[in-house]
Short mmCIF file of C-alpha atoms and ligand atoms in Angstrom, two decimals:
data_model
loop_
_atom_site.label_atom_id
_atom_site.label_comp_id
_atom_site.label_asym_id
_atom_site.label_seq_id
_atom_site.Cartn_x
_atom_site.Cartn_y
_atom_site.Cartn_z
CA MET A 247 121.77 84.42 80.34
CA PHE A 248 119.67 85.25 83.76
CA ARG A 249 120.34 86.78 87.39
CA LEU A 250 119.99 85.05 90.94
CA SER A 251 117.95 88.66 92.48
CA GLY A 252 119.14 88.32 95.33
CA GLU A 253 122.74 88.19 93.98
CA PRO A 254 124.31 91.68 95.74
CA GLY A 255 125.26 94.76 93.53
CA ILE A 256 123.17 93.67 90.72
CA SER A 257 119.23 95.36 90.55
CA THR A 258 117.60 93.19 88.43
CA LYS A 259 114.18 95.02 86.28
CA ALA A 260 112.45 94.14 89.03
CA ASP A 261 114.11 95.85 91.66
CA GLU A 262 114.57 98.98 89.68
CA LYS A 263 110.69 99.14 88.86
CA LEU A 264 109.69 98.60 92.80
CA LYS A 265 112.65 101.65 93.31
CA LYS A 266 110.62 103.46 90.59
CA HIS A 267 107.31 102.55 93.07
CA ARG A 268 108.72 103.70 95.56
CA LEU A 269 110.24 107.15 95.16
CA ILE A 270 106.57 107.86 92.99
CA ARG A 271 104.73 107.40 96.57
CA SER A 272 106.93 108.74 98.64
CA PHE A 273 105.85 111.25 100.83
CA ARG A 274 109.21 113.76 100.18
CA LEU A 275 108.71 113.92 96.41
CA ARG A 276 104.85 114.53 97.28
CA ILE A 277 105.77 117.44 98.68
CA PHE A 278 107.33 118.64 96.83
CA LEU A 279 105.21 118.76 93.58
CA ILE A 280 102.67 119.93 96.10
CA ILE A 281 105.41 123.02 97.10
CA MET A 282 106.03 123.93 93.46
CA ALA A 283 103.21 123.20 92.04
CA VAL A 284 101.53 126.30 94.02
CA GLY A 285 104.48 128.24 93.43
CA LEU A 286 104.41 128.23 90.37
CA ILE A 287 101.27 128.61 89.84
CA SER A 288 101.16 131.80 91.79
CA LEU A 289 104.42 132.88 89.61
CA ALA A 290 102.35 131.89 86.46
CA ILE A 291 99.29 134.23 87.56
CA MET A 292 101.07 137.18 88.80
CA ARG A 293 103.26 136.95 85.44
CA HIS A 294 99.82 137.18 83.88
CA SER A 295 98.24 140.03 85.92
CA LEU A 296 101.84 141.98 85.72
CA LEU A 297 101.92 141.86 82.00
CA TYR A 298 99.12 141.29 79.57
CA ASP A 299 96.13 143.07 82.52
CA GLY A 300 98.58 145.67 82.51
CA SER A 301 98.66 146.00 79.52
CA ARG A 302 94.54 145.67 78.40
CA VAL A 303 94.96 148.57 81.08
CA THR A 304 96.76 151.09 79.43
CA VAL A 305 95.10 150.39 76.38
CA ASP A 306 91.88 151.20 77.35
CA ASN A 307 92.75 154.36 79.88
CA MET A 308 94.23 155.51 76.32
CA THR A 309 91.08 154.87 74.07
CA SER A 310 88.97 156.49 76.96
CA GLU A 311 90.73 159.18 77.40
CA MET A 312 91.07 160.27 73.11
CA LEU A 313 86.61 159.54 73.16
CA GLY A 314 87.07 162.07 76.23
CA ARG A 315 89.02 164.76 73.67
CA MET A 316 87.88 163.31 70.96
CA ARG A 317 83.12 164.32 71.93
CA ILE A 318 85.16 167.59 73.39
CA LEU A 319 86.66 168.13 70.43
CA SER A 320 82.58 166.78 68.34
CA ASP A 321 81.25 169.81 71.00
CA ARG A 322 84.38 172.21 69.43
CA ILE A 323 83.38 172.04 65.91
CA SER A 324 78.92 171.16 66.60
CA GLU A 325 78.87 174.52 67.80
CA GLY A 326 80.13 175.96 64.67
CA ALA A 327 85.02 175.95 65.48
CA PHE A 328 85.05 174.96 61.39
CA SER A 329 82.56 177.34 60.32
CA ASP A 330 84.80 180.69 62.01
CA GLU A 331 87.41 180.86 60.81
CA SER A 332 89.24 182.20 64.03
CA LYS A 333 88.39 179.03 65.97
CA SER A 334 88.71 176.81 63.08
CA ASN A 335 92.85 177.03 63.24
CA ILE A 336 91.90 177.21 66.80
CA ILE A 337 90.58 173.54 66.60
CA ARG A 338 92.53 172.42 63.65
CA SER A 339 95.89 172.81 66.04
CA ASP A 340 94.52 171.15 68.79
CA MET A 341 93.22 168.95 67.18
CA GLN A 342 97.12 168.51 65.69
CA THR A 343 98.68 168.75 68.71
CA ILE A 344 95.61 165.60 70.25
CA GLY A 345 97.72 163.70 67.71
CA ASP A 346 100.54 163.86 67.89
CA ILE A 347 100.02 163.05 71.86
CA TYR A 348 98.44 159.85 71.43
CA GLU A 349 100.11 158.41 68.06
CA SER A 350 97.35 158.89 66.33
CA ARG A 351 95.45 160.84 62.20
CA ILE A 352 92.77 161.94 63.13
CA VAL A 353 90.02 162.59 60.64
CA VAL A 354 87.13 164.89 60.40
CA THR A 355 84.45 163.89 57.89
CA ASP A 356 80.81 165.24 56.83
CA SER A 357 76.93 163.58 56.83
CA ASP A 358 78.41 161.79 53.06
CA LEU A 359 81.89 160.37 55.90
CA ARG A 360 83.77 162.56 52.70
CA VAL A 361 86.41 163.75 54.74
CA VAL A 362 86.80 167.14 55.48
CA TYR A 363 89.44 167.07 57.63
CA ASP A 364 93.24 165.33 58.55
CA SER A 365 95.26 165.20 60.64
CA TYR A 366 97.71 164.10 58.26
CA GLY A 367 96.42 166.40 55.08
CA THR A 368 96.05 163.49 52.84
CA ALA A 369 92.93 162.01 52.77
CA VAL A 370 90.38 165.73 52.17
CA GLY A 371 87.85 165.23 49.68
CA GLU A 372 87.83 161.68 49.99
CA PHE A 373 85.60 158.86 51.61
CA LEU A 374 86.33 157.26 54.97
CA GLY A 375 84.98 153.85 54.59
CA ALA A 376 86.95 153.24 58.77
CA LYS A 377 84.06 150.68 59.63
CA ALA A 378 84.00 152.87 63.28
CA ALA A 379 83.26 155.20 61.14
CA LEU A 380 80.50 153.88 58.92
CA ASN A 381 79.15 152.53 62.66
CA CYS A 382 78.74 155.90 64.36
CA LEU A 383 77.54 157.43 61.89
CA ARG A 384 74.20 155.30 61.50
CA HIS A 385 73.60 154.73 64.91
CA GLY A 386 75.13 157.60 66.27
CA ASN A 387 76.81 156.65 69.43
CA PRO A 388 81.04 157.13 70.01
CA VAL A 389 82.32 153.11 68.56
CA SER A 390 85.92 151.73 70.26
CA PHE A 391 87.18 149.26 67.17
CA PRO A 392 90.50 146.61 67.90
CA ALA A 393 91.51 147.36 64.16
CA ALA A 394 94.85 145.36 61.90
CA GLY A 395 98.35 146.00 63.30
CA GLU A 396 98.94 146.53 67.27
CA SER A 397 95.71 149.59 66.62
CA VAL A 398 92.05 151.06 68.00
CA GLN A 399 89.93 152.39 66.09
CA LEU A 400 87.32 155.17 67.43
CA ALA A 401 84.98 157.44 65.97
CA VAL A 402 81.70 159.70 67.79
CA PRO A 403 80.12 161.85 66.51
CA VAL A 404 79.71 164.85 65.29
CA LYS A 405 75.64 166.58 66.04
CA VAL A 406 74.91 170.13 64.93
CA THR A 407 70.63 170.82 64.98
CA ASP A 408 68.47 171.78 62.06
CA ALA A 409 66.32 174.69 60.92
CA GLU A 410 63.33 173.25 62.89
CA ASN A 411 66.09 172.41 65.58
CA HIS A 412 66.74 169.21 65.02
CA SER A 413 69.37 167.75 66.55
CA GLN A 414 71.05 164.92 64.34
CA VAL A 415 74.87 163.82 62.69
CA GLY A 416 76.24 166.06 61.21
CA GLY A 417 79.29 164.03 60.97
CA VAL A 418 81.98 161.43 62.77
CA ILE A 419 84.53 162.42 64.05
CA PHE A 420 87.85 159.75 62.92
CA ALA A 421 91.07 158.11 65.37
CA HIS A 422 92.94 155.81 64.13
CA LEU A 423 95.22 155.28 68.02
CA SER A 424 98.27 153.27 67.99
CA THR A 425 98.70 150.54 71.18
CA GLU A 426 102.09 150.01 69.49
CA GLY A 427 104.58 151.31 71.91
CA VAL A 428 101.94 149.22 74.39
CA SER A 429 103.75 146.64 72.93
CA ILE A 430 106.47 147.21 72.46
CA LEU A 431 106.75 148.48 76.64
CA ALA A 432 104.87 145.41 77.08
CA GLU A 433 107.60 143.24 75.30
CA GLU A 434 110.85 145.21 77.03
CA LYS A 435 108.74 144.69 80.61
CA GLY A 436 107.77 140.43 79.32
CA ARG A 437 111.32 140.00 78.71
CA ARG A 438 112.28 141.43 82.08
CA SER A 439 109.62 139.42 83.77
CA SER A 440 110.90 136.21 82.24
CA ILE A 441 114.54 136.67 84.06
CA ILE A 442 113.06 137.36 86.93
CA PHE A 443 110.87 135.00 87.27
CA LEU A 444 113.48 131.85 85.77
CA LEU A 445 115.09 132.90 88.49
CA MET A 446 112.17 132.84 91.13
CA GLY A 447 111.61 129.37 89.68
CA VAL A 448 114.97 128.34 90.75
CA PHE A 449 115.31 129.49 94.43
CA LEU A 450 111.10 128.05 94.23
CA THR A 451 112.65 124.57 93.79
CA ALA A 452 115.33 124.94 96.06
CA PHE A 453 112.62 125.76 98.85
CA ALA A 454 111.02 122.33 97.78
CA VAL A 455 113.96 120.47 98.13
CA PHE A 456 114.60 122.48 101.24
CA VAL A 457 110.82 122.09 102.21
CA SER A 458 110.37 118.79 102.04
CA VAL A 459 114.03 117.44 103.20
CA LEU A 460 113.36 119.25 105.87
CA LEU A 461 109.78 117.97 107.27
CA VAL A 462 110.40 113.80 106.04
CA ARG A 463 113.63 114.26 108.59
CA PRO A 464 111.41 112.89 112.01
CA PHE A 465 109.96 110.17 109.96
CA GLU A 466 112.68 109.26 108.81
CA ARG A 467 114.87 109.47 112.22
CA ILE A 468 111.33 106.86 113.21
CA THR A 469 112.49 104.73 110.53
CA LYS A 470 115.80 104.18 112.38
CA GLU A 471 115.40 104.12 115.60
CA ILE A 472 113.04 100.90 115.00
CA ARG A 473 114.79 99.63 112.75
CA GLN A 474 117.47 99.21 115.07
CA VAL A 475 115.50 97.66 118.30
CA ALA A 476 117.09 94.27 117.47
CA SER A 477 115.52 93.03 120.91
CA PHE A 478 111.94 93.60 123.09
CA GLU A 479 114.20 94.64 125.98
CA ASP A 480 116.03 97.94 124.18
CA GLU A 481 115.06 101.29 125.63
CA ASP A 482 112.06 102.75 124.79
CA PHE A 483 112.86 105.57 122.33
CA VAL A 484 111.27 109.09 122.10
CA GLU A 485 111.04 111.36 118.84
CA SER A 486 109.45 114.92 119.03
CA GLY A 487 109.76 115.79 115.73
CA TYR A 488 106.27 115.82 115.49
CA MET A 489 103.34 115.02 117.77
CA GLU A 490 102.63 112.97 114.53
CA THR A 491 105.45 110.73 115.17
CA GLU A 492 106.10 111.23 118.91
CA GLU A 493 102.52 109.09 118.25
CA ILE A 494 104.37 106.47 115.92
CA ALA A 495 106.61 106.17 118.89
CA GLU A 496 104.56 105.49 121.56
CA ALA A 497 102.92 102.56 119.90
CA PHE A 498 105.53 101.24 118.78
CA ASN A 499 106.96 101.27 122.78
CA GLU A 500 103.82 100.49 122.90
CA MET A 501 103.45 97.71 120.85
CA LYS A 502 107.41 96.72 122.25
CA SER A 503 105.84 96.00 125.57
CA ARG A 504 103.14 93.47 124.89
CA MET A 505 105.10 91.75 122.39
CA LYS A 506 108.24 91.61 125.28
CA MET A 507 104.94 89.77 128.26
CA LEU A 508 104.30 87.60 124.91
CA ASP A 509 107.83 86.60 123.87
CA ASP A 510 108.14 86.08 127.35
CA SER A 511 105.38 83.66 128.57
CA ARG A 512 106.24 81.90 124.87
CA LYS A 513 110.02 81.72 126.35
CA GLU A 514 108.27 80.33 129.46
CA PHE A 515 105.52 77.88 128.15
CA VAL A 516 108.76 76.67 126.35
CA GLY A 517 110.34 75.96 128.69
CA ASN A 518 107.24 74.03 130.39
CA VAL A 519 107.15 71.99 128.07
CA SER A 520 110.00 71.02 127.63
CA HIS A 521 110.67 69.89 131.28
CA GLU A 522 107.38 68.28 131.91
CA LEU A 523 107.57 65.93 128.55
CA LYS A 524 111.75 65.59 129.67
CA THR A 525 110.25 64.55 133.40
CA PRO A 526 108.49 60.84 132.25
CA MET A 527 111.42 59.91 129.64
CA ALA A 528 113.87 60.69 131.96
CA SER A 529 111.65 58.63 134.92
CA ILE A 530 111.39 55.81 131.62
CA LYS A 531 115.07 55.89 131.11
CA VAL A 532 115.77 55.49 134.83
CA LEU A 533 113.94 52.50 134.17
CA ALA A 534 115.03 50.59 131.80
CA ASP A 535 118.69 51.13 132.49
CA SER A 536 118.04 50.51 136.04
CA ILE A 537 116.53 46.49 133.96
CA ASN A 538 119.73 46.20 132.10
CA MET A 539 121.59 46.68 134.57
CA GLN A 540 120.30 43.68 136.51
CA GLN A 541 121.63 40.88 134.82
CA GLY A 542 119.17 37.54 135.48
CA ALA A 543 116.76 40.10 136.92
CA PRO A 544 113.06 37.94 137.89
CA ILE A 545 110.50 38.04 135.75
CA GLU A 546 108.37 39.80 138.61
CA MET A 547 111.02 43.40 139.02
CA TYR A 548 110.54 42.86 135.19
CA GLN A 549 106.43 43.68 135.39
CA ASP A 550 107.37 45.79 137.79
CA PHE A 551 109.18 48.24 135.86
CA MET A 552 107.89 47.50 132.89
CA HIS A 553 104.02 48.98 134.45
CA ASP A 554 105.62 51.91 135.65
CA ILE A 555 107.58 52.87 132.88
CA SER A 556 103.93 52.14 131.02
CA ASP A 557 102.29 54.42 133.25
CA GLU A 558 104.90 57.06 132.34
CA ILE A 559 104.65 56.51 129.22
CA ASP A 560 100.74 57.71 129.75
CA ARG A 561 101.53 60.79 131.37
CA GLU A 562 103.86 61.93 128.96
CA ASN A 563 100.57 60.71 126.37
CA LYS A 564 98.07 62.80 128.57
CA ILE A 565 100.73 66.19 128.67
CA ILE A 566 100.91 66.18 124.59
CA SER A 567 97.36 65.54 124.30
CA ASP A 568 96.25 68.98 126.55
CA LEU A 569 99.03 70.82 124.44
CA LEU A 570 97.03 69.50 122.09
CA ALA A 571 93.86 70.56 123.94
CA LEU A 572 95.52 74.24 124.41
CA VAL A 573 96.80 74.72 121.42
CA ASN A 574 93.45 74.34 119.66
CA MET A 575 91.49 76.74 122.86
CA ASP A 576 93.65 79.04 121.63
CA LYS A 577 92.50 78.79 117.57
CA GLY A 578 89.38 81.17 119.54
CA ALA A 579 85.96 80.63 119.26
CA SER A 580 85.93 79.24 115.11
CA ALA A 581 87.51 76.24 117.34
CA LEU A 582 84.15 75.34 118.79
CA ASN A 583 81.20 73.40 117.57
CA ILE A 584 78.34 74.69 118.90
CA GLU A 585 74.81 72.91 119.16
CA ASN A 586 72.29 72.72 121.26
CA LYS A 587 72.48 70.09 123.95
CA ASP A 588 71.11 68.64 127.23
CA VAL A 589 72.93 69.65 129.59
CA ASN A 590 71.39 66.69 132.58
CA ILE A 591 72.65 63.92 130.26
CA MET A 592 76.26 65.79 129.93
CA LEU A 593 76.92 66.12 132.98
CA GLU A 594 75.73 62.47 133.98
CA GLY A 595 77.90 61.15 131.03
CA ILE A 596 80.60 62.21 132.74
CA ILE A 597 79.88 61.27 136.46
CA LYS A 598 79.52 58.40 135.01
CA ARG A 599 82.93 58.20 133.73
CA LEU A 600 84.17 59.02 135.82
CA GLY A 601 83.09 56.83 138.71
CA PRO A 602 85.67 54.09 138.82
CA LEU A 603 88.04 56.91 139.79
CA ALA A 604 86.30 57.88 142.53
CA LYS A 605 84.94 54.52 143.96
CA LYS A 606 89.22 53.69 144.07
CA ASN A 607 89.49 56.96 145.62
CA GLU A 608 86.85 56.30 148.13
CA VAL A 609 84.57 59.45 146.98
CA ASP A 610 81.46 60.03 146.73
CA ILE A 611 80.25 62.02 143.59
CA VAL A 612 76.70 63.34 144.53
CA PHE A 613 74.61 65.21 141.40
CA GLU A 614 71.80 67.75 142.47
CA SER A 615 70.06 68.84 139.14
CA VAL A 616 67.70 71.66 140.37
CA ARG A 617 66.10 71.64 136.71
CA GLN A 618 66.48 70.16 133.32
CA VAL A 619 68.46 72.84 131.97
CA ASN A 620 68.82 72.48 127.91
CA ALA A 621 72.75 74.50 126.40
CA ASP A 622 74.02 76.43 123.23
CA VAL A 623 77.76 74.04 123.89
CA ASP A 624 80.36 72.94 122.11
CA GLU A 625 79.85 69.50 123.97
CA MET A 626 82.80 67.67 123.81
CA LYS A 627 85.20 70.26 124.34
CA LEU A 628 82.38 71.67 127.65
CA GLY A 629 82.12 67.98 128.79
CA SER A 630 85.63 67.61 129.08
CA ALA A 631 86.55 71.10 131.28
CA PHE A 632 83.24 69.76 133.45
CA MET A 633 84.78 66.06 134.13
CA ASN A 634 89.30 67.64 134.79
CA LEU A 635 87.09 69.97 137.31
CA ILE A 636 85.07 67.18 139.07
CA GLU A 637 88.63 64.41 138.63
CA ASN A 638 90.29 67.05 140.62
CA GLY A 639 87.54 67.18 143.55
CA ILE A 640 88.57 63.64 143.16
CA LYS A 641 91.44 63.42 143.66
CA TYR A 642 91.91 66.19 145.47
CA ASN A 643 90.20 64.64 148.10
CA LYS A 644 90.54 63.46 151.38
CA ARG A 645 89.67 59.64 151.90
CA PRO A 646 87.00 59.16 152.75
CA GLY A 647 84.96 62.23 150.67
CA VAL A 648 82.73 63.77 149.37
CA VAL A 649 82.05 65.87 145.68
CA ARG A 650 78.81 67.26 145.19
CA VAL A 651 78.04 68.66 141.42
CA LYS A 652 75.07 71.03 140.71
CA LEU A 653 73.29 72.06 138.62
CA ASP A 654 71.29 75.63 138.07
CA ALA A 655 69.89 78.07 135.23
CA ASP A 656 67.66 80.64 135.20
CA HIS A 657 66.35 82.95 131.86
CA ARG A 658 69.67 83.64 130.94
CA PHE A 659 72.82 81.45 132.58
CA PHE A 660 72.41 77.93 133.48
CA THR A 661 75.48 77.57 136.93
CA VAL A 662 77.46 74.16 137.95
CA GLU A 663 78.32 74.23 141.62
CA ILE A 664 81.76 71.54 141.95
CA SER A 665 82.49 71.67 145.31
CA ASP A 666 84.25 69.11 147.80
CA THR A 667 85.69 68.41 150.58
CA GLY A 668 89.09 68.24 149.81
CA ILE A 669 92.40 69.46 150.38
CA GLY A 670 91.68 73.37 149.38
CA ILE A 671 93.49 75.66 147.88
CA PRO A 672 95.25 77.68 149.80
CA GLU A 673 94.61 81.53 149.36
CA GLU A 674 98.30 82.96 147.92
CA GLU A 675 97.77 80.35 145.74
CA ARG A 676 94.28 80.70 143.88
CA LEU A 677 95.67 83.80 141.81
CA HIS A 678 97.54 81.17 139.87
CA ILE A 679 95.61 77.91 139.69
CA PHE A 680 94.58 78.62 135.90
CA GLU A 681 98.51 79.32 134.55
CA ARG A 682 99.05 76.95 132.16
CA PHE A 683 101.66 74.16 134.54
CA TYR A 684 101.02 75.46 137.71
CA ARG A 685 100.44 72.90 140.89
CA VAL A 686 100.70 73.78 144.37
CA ASP A 687 102.51 70.97 145.65
CA LYS A 688 104.43 69.89 142.83
CA SER A 689 105.07 66.20 144.34
CA HIS A 690 101.19 65.56 145.11
CA SER A 691 100.31 66.61 141.93
CA ARG A 692 103.14 64.05 140.25
CA GLU A 693 101.96 61.49 142.16
CA ILE A 694 98.59 61.31 141.33
CA GLY A 695 99.66 61.95 137.73
CA GLY A 696 98.88 65.75 137.36
CA THR A 697 99.88 67.72 134.04
CA GLY A 698 98.76 71.31 135.54
CA LEU A 699 97.14 71.78 132.29
CA GLY A 700 93.41 71.33 133.89
CA LEU A 701 92.72 74.29 134.59
CA SER A 702 94.31 76.19 131.78
CA ILE A 703 92.24 74.49 129.88
CA ALA A 704 88.80 74.45 131.33
CA ARG A 705 89.55 78.10 132.08
CA ARG A 706 89.83 78.79 128.54
CA THR A 707 86.79 76.77 127.33
CA ILE A 708 84.29 78.68 129.36
CA LEU A 709 85.73 82.22 128.46
CA LEU A 710 85.46 80.49 125.20
CA HIS A 711 81.54 80.45 125.54
CA LYS A 712 81.59 83.88 127.15
CA GLY A 713 80.89 82.50 130.59
CA THR A 714 83.36 82.68 134.32
CA ILE A 715 84.93 80.69 136.16
CA LYS A 716 84.97 81.32 139.63
CA VAL A 717 86.71 80.11 142.83
CA GLU A 718 86.25 79.41 146.31
CA SER A 719 87.92 77.64 149.36
CA ILE A 720 89.34 76.33 153.21
CA VAL A 721 92.21 74.82 153.90
CA ASP A 722 91.39 71.14 154.90
CA GLU A 723 87.57 72.16 154.61
CA GLY A 724 87.30 71.54 150.37
CA THR A 725 86.77 74.18 147.61
CA VAL A 726 83.96 74.96 145.53
CA PHE A 727 84.37 75.70 141.46
CA THR A 728 81.15 77.65 139.88
CA VAL A 729 80.70 77.63 136.21
CA ARG A 730 78.74 80.63 134.81
CA ILE A 731 77.53 80.08 131.23
CA PRO A 732 75.24 81.70 128.85
CA VAL A 733 72.63 78.98 128.18
CA VAL A 734 71.95 80.88 124.11
CA TYR A 735 75.54 81.45 122.37
CA ILE A 736 75.69 84.37 120.42
CA ALA A 737 78.92 84.55 117.85
CA ASP A 738 80.58 87.70 117.41
CA GLU A 739 80.53 89.29 114.19
CA SER A 740 84.52 88.48 113.59
CA THR A 741 84.17 84.82 114.37
CA SER A 742 80.95 83.42 112.26
CA ASN A 743 82.44 85.68 109.46
CA LYS A 744 85.50 82.90 109.77
CA LYS A 745 82.99 80.27 109.95
CA LYS A 746 81.12 81.33 106.90
CA ASN A 747 84.38 81.70 105.09
CA ASN A 748 85.51 78.57 105.95
CA GLY A 749 82.07 77.04 105.28
CA ARG A 750 82.63 78.52 101.71
CA ARG A 751 86.27 77.30 101.32
CA LYS A 752 85.05 74.08 101.42
CA ALA A 753 82.80 74.63 99.15
P1 LIG B 139 96.86 69.36 137.52
O1 LIG B 139 96.33 68.31 136.12
O2 LIG B 139 98.22 69.21 138.12
O3 LIG B 139 95.15 68.11 138.06
P2 LIG B 139 94.79 71.76 137.28
O4 LIG B 139 95.17 73.16 136.21
O5 LIG B 139 93.49 70.72 136.64
O6 LIG B 139 95.81 70.54 137.00
O7 LIG B 139 95.11 71.85 138.71
C1 LIG B 139 96.07 72.93 139.08
C2 LIG B 139 96.48 73.31 140.11
O8 LIG B 139 95.54 73.19 141.41
C3 LIG B 139 96.33 71.34 140.98
O9 LIG B 139 98.31 70.99 140.49
C4 LIG B 139 96.05 71.68 142.43
O10 LIG B 139 97.31 71.48 143.40
C5 LIG B 139 95.10 72.79 142.19
N1 LIG B 139 93.54 72.51 142.84
C6 LIG B 139 92.85 71.96 141.47
N2 LIG B 139 91.53 71.66 141.80
C7 LIG B 139 91.89 71.21 143.19
C8 LIG B 139 90.89 70.91 144.27
N3 LIG B 139 89.65 70.86 143.91
N4 LIG B 139 91.38 71.18 145.44
C9 LIG B 139 91.87 71.22 145.71
N5 LIG B 139 93.35 71.69 145.08
C10 LIG B 139 93.41 71.69 143.47
#
C-alpha cells in the first residue's frame, strides 16, 4: 500500500521527519533550552554548595575546635595535670565534658601508646593502635584523619621535658570525633532542599516556556504579515517589536517596492510586445481579406498587396529578432564574446553595408578616423549597436542629408561620434528615446520601419562594454550620438567566474 504525500490530512514519514527537523531548528526551542540549561546549572551549583560544602565546613570547624581544645589539654598534661591528684580530677572531668559536648571518645596514652585515660573508662591499660595516634607519636605533630563511618580521628602530642631539659613526646591525646550528627542534619536539609529545587524547576520550566513564546512573538507576527501580502500593491507594514524585526519589515517593504517596479515594467513590456506584434498581423489580415473580397482582382493588385504583406512580415521578423537580442542582452556581460578587434575595419564594414540605404535616402556617409584603434569588443553586438545608430542617422535625416562617423581614441577609451543633419529630437523626448518601444513620432517611425527597440539594445550593449552613450540634438538641425568605450575590457569577477564555470560544465 502506498500514499500520496500531497494527500490532505495524511502525513507521511517524510512530513513527520520534516516537522521534527523544523522543531529542532526552531528559535523558540533554542531560547527555551538556553534558559533551562542556565537555570538548572545554577540551581545545581546552589544546591551543591548549600548541602555538601556546608556540611564539610561544619565538620572542618568541629575538627579545628576539637584540636584547639585538645592542645589546651595537652599543655595542661605537660604541666603535670595528671601527676597532681587535685588537678588530675579537674582535667579528667574537663575531658569528660568535652567528650560529651563533641560526642567523642577522648583517650590519653603514654609514650608507648598505652592508654592511661579513657573517657569511656574501658580501655585503660590497653595499647592504642589508631593510625592518627601512631602518626602523631612518630612526627610529634597534631594529626586529623577521616575514619570509618561518620567520624574523624584526632591526635595531639603531649610534650614532656626530660632531666636534661630536652622536650620530647611523652604521650598522645587521642579523640574519636563522631560527625554522624552533621550528616543526619545534611540529609534532612537535602530532603527539604530537593522539594524546594523541584518547585523551582517547575517554576523555571514555566518561565522558560513563557519567555521563549514571548520573545519569538514579533517574529511570528512579521511572518504572518509577510504571508498575508497578496500583491505588490498592498500597503507597507510596520513591526516595531524589536529593532531587528523593524529592519526586516523595512527590508521587506523595500523589496516589495522594487518588485512592484519590476512587475510594472514587465506588464508594460508584455503590453508593448503584444501590441507591436499584433500591428503587422492586423495589417496582413486586412490586406489578405481585401484581396479575398475582390473577386477577379487584377494580377497587379495581387502583386501590390503581396508586396505589402511581405513588408509587414519583414517588420514582424525585425521586431522578433530585436526582442530576442534584448532578451539575450538581459543575460548580462556573460552574453558578450569579447575579442581584440580593429574598430576602423568594423565601422568601415558597417558603413559599406548601409551604403544602399543611404543612397536610397539621398544621404552621404562620411567616415573620419583620427587614429587606428584596436579594442576589446564583441564585434557582432557592438557592430549592431553602431549600425543602429548610423541607420537612425540615415532614417531620420533630410533629403539630401549627411551622416558623419568620427572615430578617435586616447590611451584608455575610444570614442565614436555619429552626427546627422536630420530632423533632430525635441528636448523632452531625449530622456525617453532609450526606453523599449519608445518612438518620438510613431506614425513616421512606423512608416520607415522602426520598432522602437534599436536604441534600447544599443545602450544595453554599450553599458555591457562598460561604456557610455550620450545624445545632443537640435530640432530640424540634427543629432549627435557620442559613444565612449574602454579600449581594454576588464571583466567583473562574477562574470569571469560564471564563464569559467560554464566552460568547466561544458568540458
Ligand atoms: P526605431 O526602430 O524606431 O528607430 P530606436 O530605438 O532606434 O527605434 O529609436 C527610438 C526613437 O528615437 C526613434 O523612433 C526616433 O523617433 C528617435 N531617433 C533615434 N535616432 C534618431 C536620430 N538620429 N534623429 C532623430 N530621431 C531619432
